[in-house]
Each structure stands twice: as C-alpha cells, then as structure tokens.
PDB file of C-alpha atoms (C1' of nucleotides) in Angstrom:
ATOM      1  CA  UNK A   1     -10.183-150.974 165.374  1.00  0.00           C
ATOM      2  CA  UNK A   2     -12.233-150.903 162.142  1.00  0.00           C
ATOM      3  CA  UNK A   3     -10.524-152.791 159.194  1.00  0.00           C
ATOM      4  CA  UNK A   4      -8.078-151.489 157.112  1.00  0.00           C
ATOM      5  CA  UNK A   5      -7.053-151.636 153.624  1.00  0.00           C
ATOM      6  CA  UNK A   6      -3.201-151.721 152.554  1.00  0.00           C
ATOM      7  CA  UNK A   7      -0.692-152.038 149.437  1.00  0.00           C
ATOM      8  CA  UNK A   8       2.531-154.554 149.509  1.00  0.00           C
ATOM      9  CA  UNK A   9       4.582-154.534 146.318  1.00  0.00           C
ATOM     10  CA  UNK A  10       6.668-157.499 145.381  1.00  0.00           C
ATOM     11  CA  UNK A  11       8.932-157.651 142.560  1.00  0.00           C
ATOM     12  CA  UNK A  12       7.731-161.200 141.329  1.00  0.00           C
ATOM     13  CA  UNK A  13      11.486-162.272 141.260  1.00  0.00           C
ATOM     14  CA  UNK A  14      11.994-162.026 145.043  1.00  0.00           C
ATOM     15  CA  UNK A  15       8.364-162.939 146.392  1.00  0.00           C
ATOM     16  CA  UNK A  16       5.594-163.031 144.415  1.00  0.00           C
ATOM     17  CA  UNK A  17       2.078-164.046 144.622  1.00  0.00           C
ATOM     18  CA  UNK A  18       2.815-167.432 143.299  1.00  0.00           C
ATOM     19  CA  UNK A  19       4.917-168.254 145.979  1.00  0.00           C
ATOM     20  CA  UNK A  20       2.780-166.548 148.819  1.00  0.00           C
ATOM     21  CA  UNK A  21       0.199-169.225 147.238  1.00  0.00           C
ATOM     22  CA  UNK A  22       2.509-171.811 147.510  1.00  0.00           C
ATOM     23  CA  UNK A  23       3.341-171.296 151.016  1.00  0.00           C
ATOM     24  CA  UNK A  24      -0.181-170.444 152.195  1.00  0.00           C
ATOM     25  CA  UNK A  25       1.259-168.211 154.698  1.00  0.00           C
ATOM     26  CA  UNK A  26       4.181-165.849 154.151  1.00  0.00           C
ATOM     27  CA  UNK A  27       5.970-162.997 156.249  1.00  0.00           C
ATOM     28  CA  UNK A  28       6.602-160.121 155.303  1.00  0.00           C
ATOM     29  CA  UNK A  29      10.003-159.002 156.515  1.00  0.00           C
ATOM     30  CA  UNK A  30      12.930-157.024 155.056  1.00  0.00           C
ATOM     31  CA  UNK A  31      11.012-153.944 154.637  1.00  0.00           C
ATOM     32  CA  UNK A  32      13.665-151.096 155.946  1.00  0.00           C
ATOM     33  CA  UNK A  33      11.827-148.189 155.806  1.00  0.00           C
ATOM     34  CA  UNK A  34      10.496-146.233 158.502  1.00  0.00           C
ATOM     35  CA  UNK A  35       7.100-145.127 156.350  1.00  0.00           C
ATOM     36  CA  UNK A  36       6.828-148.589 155.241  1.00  0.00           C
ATOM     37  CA  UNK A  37       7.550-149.869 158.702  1.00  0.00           C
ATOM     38  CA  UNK A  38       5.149-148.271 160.832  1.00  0.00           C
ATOM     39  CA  UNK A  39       2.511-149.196 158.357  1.00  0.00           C
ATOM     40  CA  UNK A  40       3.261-152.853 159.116  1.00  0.00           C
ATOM     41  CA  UNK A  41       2.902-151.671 162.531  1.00  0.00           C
ATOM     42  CA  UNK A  42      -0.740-150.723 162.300  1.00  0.00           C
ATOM     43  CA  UNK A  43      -1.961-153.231 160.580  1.00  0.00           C
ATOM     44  CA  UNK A  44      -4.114-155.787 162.620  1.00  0.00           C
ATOM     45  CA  UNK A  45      -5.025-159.533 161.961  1.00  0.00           C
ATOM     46  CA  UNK A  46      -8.078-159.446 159.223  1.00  0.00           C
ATOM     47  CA  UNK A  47      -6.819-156.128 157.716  1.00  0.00           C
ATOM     48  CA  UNK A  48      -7.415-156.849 153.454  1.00  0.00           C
ATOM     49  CA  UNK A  49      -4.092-156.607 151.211  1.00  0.00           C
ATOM     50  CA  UNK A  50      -3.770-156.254 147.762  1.00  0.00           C
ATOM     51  CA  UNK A  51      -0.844-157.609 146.621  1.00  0.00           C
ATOM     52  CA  UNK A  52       1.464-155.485 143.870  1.00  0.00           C
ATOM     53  CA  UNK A  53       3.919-156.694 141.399  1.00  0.00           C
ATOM     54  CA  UNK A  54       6.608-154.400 141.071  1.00  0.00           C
ATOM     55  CA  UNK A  55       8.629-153.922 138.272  1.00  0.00           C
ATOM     56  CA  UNK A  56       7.652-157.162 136.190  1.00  0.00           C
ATOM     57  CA  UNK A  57       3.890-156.853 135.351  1.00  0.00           C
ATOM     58  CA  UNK A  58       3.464-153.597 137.735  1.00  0.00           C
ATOM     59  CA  UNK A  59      -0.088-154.689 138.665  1.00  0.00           C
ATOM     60  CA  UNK A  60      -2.263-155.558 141.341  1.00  0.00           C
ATOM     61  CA  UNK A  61      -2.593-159.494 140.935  1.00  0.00           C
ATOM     62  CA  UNK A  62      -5.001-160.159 144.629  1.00  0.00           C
ATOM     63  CA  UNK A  63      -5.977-159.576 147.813  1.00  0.00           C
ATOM     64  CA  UNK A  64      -4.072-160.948 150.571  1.00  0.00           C
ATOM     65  CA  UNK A  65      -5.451-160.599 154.647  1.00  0.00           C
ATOM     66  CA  UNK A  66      -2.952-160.300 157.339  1.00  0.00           C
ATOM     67  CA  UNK A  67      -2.770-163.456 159.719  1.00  0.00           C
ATOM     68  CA  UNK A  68      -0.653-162.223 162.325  1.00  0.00           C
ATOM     69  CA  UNK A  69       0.321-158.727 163.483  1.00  0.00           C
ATOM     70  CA  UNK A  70       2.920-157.318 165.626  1.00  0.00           C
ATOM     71  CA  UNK A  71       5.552-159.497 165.212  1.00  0.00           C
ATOM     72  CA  UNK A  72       9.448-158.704 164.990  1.00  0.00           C
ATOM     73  CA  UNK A  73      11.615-159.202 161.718  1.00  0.00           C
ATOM     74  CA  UNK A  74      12.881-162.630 161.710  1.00  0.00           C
ATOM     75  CA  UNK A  75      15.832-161.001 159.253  1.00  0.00           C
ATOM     76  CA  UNK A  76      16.439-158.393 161.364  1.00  0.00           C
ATOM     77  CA  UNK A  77      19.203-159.119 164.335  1.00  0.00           C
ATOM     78  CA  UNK A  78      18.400-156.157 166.736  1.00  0.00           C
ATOM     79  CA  UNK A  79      14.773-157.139 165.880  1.00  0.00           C
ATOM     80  CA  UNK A  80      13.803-153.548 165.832  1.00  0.00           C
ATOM     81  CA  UNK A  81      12.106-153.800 162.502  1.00  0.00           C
ATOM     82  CA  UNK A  82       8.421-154.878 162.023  1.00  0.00           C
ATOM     83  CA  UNK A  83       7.047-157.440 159.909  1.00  0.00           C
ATOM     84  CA  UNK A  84       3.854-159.309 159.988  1.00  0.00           C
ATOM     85  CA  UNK A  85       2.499-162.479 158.563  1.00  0.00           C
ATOM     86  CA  UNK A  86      -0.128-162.864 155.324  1.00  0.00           C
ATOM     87  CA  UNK A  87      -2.758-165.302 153.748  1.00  0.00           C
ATOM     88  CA  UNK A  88      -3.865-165.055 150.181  1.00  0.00           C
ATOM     89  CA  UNK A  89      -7.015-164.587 149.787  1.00  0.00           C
ATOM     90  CA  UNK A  90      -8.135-164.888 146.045  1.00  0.00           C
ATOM     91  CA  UNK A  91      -6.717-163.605 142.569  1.00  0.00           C
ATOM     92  CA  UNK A  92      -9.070-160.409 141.499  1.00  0.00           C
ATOM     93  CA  UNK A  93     -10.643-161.361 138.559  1.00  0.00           C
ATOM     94  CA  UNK A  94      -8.099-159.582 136.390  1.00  0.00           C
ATOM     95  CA  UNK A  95      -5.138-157.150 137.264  1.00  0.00           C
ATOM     96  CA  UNK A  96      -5.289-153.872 137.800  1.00  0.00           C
ATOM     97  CA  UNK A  97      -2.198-152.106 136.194  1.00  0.00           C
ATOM     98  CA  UNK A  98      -0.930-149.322 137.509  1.00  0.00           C
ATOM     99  CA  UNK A  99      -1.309-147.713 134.171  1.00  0.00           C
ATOM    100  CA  UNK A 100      -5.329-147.814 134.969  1.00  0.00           C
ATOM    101  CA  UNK A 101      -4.638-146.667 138.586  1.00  0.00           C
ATOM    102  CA  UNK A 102      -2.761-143.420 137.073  1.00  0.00           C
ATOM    103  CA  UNK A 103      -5.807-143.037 134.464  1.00  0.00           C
ATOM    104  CA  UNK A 104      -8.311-142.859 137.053  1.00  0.00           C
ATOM    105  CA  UNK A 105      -9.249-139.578 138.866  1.00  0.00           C
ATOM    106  CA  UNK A 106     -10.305-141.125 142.229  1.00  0.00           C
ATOM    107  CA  UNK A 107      -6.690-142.792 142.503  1.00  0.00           C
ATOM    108  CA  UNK A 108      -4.587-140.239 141.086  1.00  0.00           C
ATOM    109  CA  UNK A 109      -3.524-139.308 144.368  1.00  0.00           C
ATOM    110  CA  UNK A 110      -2.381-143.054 146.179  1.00  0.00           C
ATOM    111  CA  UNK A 111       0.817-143.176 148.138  1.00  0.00           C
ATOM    112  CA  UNK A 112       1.361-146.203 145.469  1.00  0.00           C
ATOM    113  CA  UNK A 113       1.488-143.159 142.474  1.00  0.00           C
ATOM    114  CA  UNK A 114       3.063-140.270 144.653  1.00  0.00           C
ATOM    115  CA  UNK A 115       5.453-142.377 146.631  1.00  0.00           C
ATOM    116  CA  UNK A 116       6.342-144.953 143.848  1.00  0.00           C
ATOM    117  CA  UNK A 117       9.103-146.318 146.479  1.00  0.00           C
ATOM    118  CA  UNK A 118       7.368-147.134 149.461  1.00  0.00           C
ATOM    119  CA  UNK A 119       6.546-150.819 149.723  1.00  0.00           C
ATOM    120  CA  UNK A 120       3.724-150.302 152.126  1.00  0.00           C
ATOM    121  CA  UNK A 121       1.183-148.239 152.010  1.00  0.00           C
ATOM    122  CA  UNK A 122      -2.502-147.213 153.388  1.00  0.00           C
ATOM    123  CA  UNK A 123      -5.459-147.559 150.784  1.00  0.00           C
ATOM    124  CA  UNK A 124      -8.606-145.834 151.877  1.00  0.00           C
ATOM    125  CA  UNK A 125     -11.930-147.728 152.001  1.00  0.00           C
ATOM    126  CA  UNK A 126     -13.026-145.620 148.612  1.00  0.00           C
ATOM    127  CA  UNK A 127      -9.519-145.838 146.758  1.00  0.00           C
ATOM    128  CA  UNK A 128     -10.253-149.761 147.860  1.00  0.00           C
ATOM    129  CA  UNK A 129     -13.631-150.743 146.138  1.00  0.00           C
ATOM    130  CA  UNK A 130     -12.616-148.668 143.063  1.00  0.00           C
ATOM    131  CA  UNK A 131      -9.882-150.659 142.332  1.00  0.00           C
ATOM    132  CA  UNK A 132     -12.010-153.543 143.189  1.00  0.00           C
ATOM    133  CA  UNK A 133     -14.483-152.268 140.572  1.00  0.00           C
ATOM    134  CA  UNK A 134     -12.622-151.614 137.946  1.00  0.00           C
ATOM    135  CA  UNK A 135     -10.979-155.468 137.985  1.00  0.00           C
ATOM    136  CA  UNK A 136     -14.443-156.399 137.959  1.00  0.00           C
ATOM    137  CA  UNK A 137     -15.750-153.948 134.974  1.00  0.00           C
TER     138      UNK A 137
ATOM    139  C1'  DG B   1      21.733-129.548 162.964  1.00  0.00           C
ATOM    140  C1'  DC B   2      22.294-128.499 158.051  1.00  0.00           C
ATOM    141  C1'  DC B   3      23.134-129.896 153.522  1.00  0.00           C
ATOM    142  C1'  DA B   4      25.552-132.042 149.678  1.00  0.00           C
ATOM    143  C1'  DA B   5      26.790-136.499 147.898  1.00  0.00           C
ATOM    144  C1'  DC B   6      25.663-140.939 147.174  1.00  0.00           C
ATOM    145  C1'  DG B   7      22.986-145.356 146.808  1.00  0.00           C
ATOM    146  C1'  DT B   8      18.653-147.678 145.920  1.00  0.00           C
ATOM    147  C1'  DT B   9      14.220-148.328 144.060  1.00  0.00           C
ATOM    148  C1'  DG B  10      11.065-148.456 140.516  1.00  0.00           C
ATOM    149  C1'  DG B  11       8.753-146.471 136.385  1.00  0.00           C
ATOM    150  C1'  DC B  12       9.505-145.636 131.703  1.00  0.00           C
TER     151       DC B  12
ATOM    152  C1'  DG C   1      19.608-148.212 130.246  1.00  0.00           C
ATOM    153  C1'  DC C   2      18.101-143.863 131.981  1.00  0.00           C
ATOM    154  C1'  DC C   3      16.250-140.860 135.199  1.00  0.00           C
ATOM    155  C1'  DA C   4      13.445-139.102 139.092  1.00  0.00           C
ATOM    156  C1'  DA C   5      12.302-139.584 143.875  1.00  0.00           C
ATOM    157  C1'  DC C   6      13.598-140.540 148.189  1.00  0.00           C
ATOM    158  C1'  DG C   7      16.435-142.130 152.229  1.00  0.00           C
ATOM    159  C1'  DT C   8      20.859-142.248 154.355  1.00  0.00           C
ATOM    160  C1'  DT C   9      25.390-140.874 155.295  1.00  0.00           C
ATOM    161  C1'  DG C  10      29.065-137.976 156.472  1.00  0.00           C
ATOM    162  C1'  DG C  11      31.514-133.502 156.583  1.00  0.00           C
ATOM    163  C1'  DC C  12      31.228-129.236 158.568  1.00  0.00           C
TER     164       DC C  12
END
DNA sequence: GCCAACGTTGGC
DNA sequence: GCCAACGTTGGC
C-alpha cells in the first residue's frame, strides 16, 4: 500500500517529542478510541507522522515514521486495543501552530480542526506538503 | 434501540 | 477556568 501521512497529538506533559527523542523508539498505546484506533490500525511500517503538541504549545514540532505496525496495546489487558511503534525522524524547521493551520484555506477542513479530540488522524498527501511548506516559508 | 446525563478532552 | 464537542453509560 502507498504511504500514508498521519497526525498524533501529545500533550508534552505525558509524552512529548523530547522524550520520543530520548527513547529513539516509542509506542504508542493508550489511545481508547475507536476513530483513533482503527487509524493506528492502518498505518504500515514507513508511513510519515507529524507529531502534535497538545495543549502546551498546540503545534506541530516533527515528523515521526512508524517502525512497527500491527501490534497489540501493551496497556491494554484484553489486548483488544491497537497501538504501534514510532521513530523520530527530524524537527521541521519551525512549528506549525495550529493557529496557522486554522488560517490556511487548504487545511481548514483537517480532522485535527473539525475533530479537535481525536488523537489520530489521516492527513492527505496535499494537506501534508502544505504544512511542510509553510514550516519551511 | 433510543436518548438524556455525564465525563473527558482540548481550545480559548 | 470556561465551554464546546464528542464518546460512553444507563434508564426506559
């Protein structure tokens, strides 16, 4: 399948992208919510993430790629819940804010802006290299 | 199976 | 600290 393009938010306090450095690998578990859920289902090993801070900084800080897919919650007893496992990549050369996300027309409409709860969601190709572009700019 | 009440998340 | 959005729960 072609590679995909996602959104994880963080709050900084409980996992941020200074300790995803500092691990080198993290998981992403804990995520209880269906939507959220069976994105972390589809995702496959090399699939691009960028990384969100949620609540302190509300930005997108880097891109992260997913190392391994498909595995079971390690917090989760039944193991019924999804999680999968995440590299980072590289900082983007500044954060994007979701204040600049909201002020541009192309990504008005992300699940990140409609669905300001879901921790996971799809990013199209497009919605992708304009953010990329505008950390750039 | 419907719907109101409640809890949680996250932006402001 | 407040409020809106959404998911879940529980009574019927």
């Amino acid at each position: 399948m072609a590679k995909r393009y996602w959104l994880m938010k963080s709050e900084p306090d409980a996992y941020g992208w200074d300790d995803l450095v500092k691990e080198g690998e993290g998981t992403w578990d804990g995520v209880r919510n269906h939507k959220a859920a069976n994105n972390l289902r589809s995702m496959e090993k090399g699939d691009q993430v960028f990384f969100y801070h949620s609540n302190i900084g509300r930005e997108i800080v880097g891109i992260a790629e997913i190392s391994v897919s498909g595995i079971a919650d390690p917090s989760d007893p039944d193991q019924k819940w999804a999680a999968v496992k995440l590299k980072p990549v590289r900082l983007l050369a500044r954060p994007v804010t979701l204040k600049e996300i909201k002020a541009c027309d192309a990504l008005a409409d992300m699940e990140l802006v409609r669905l300001s709860r879901l921790s996971v969601s799809e990013i199209s190709p497009d919605e992708w290299n304009k953010i990329l572009s505008i950390s750039e700019a």
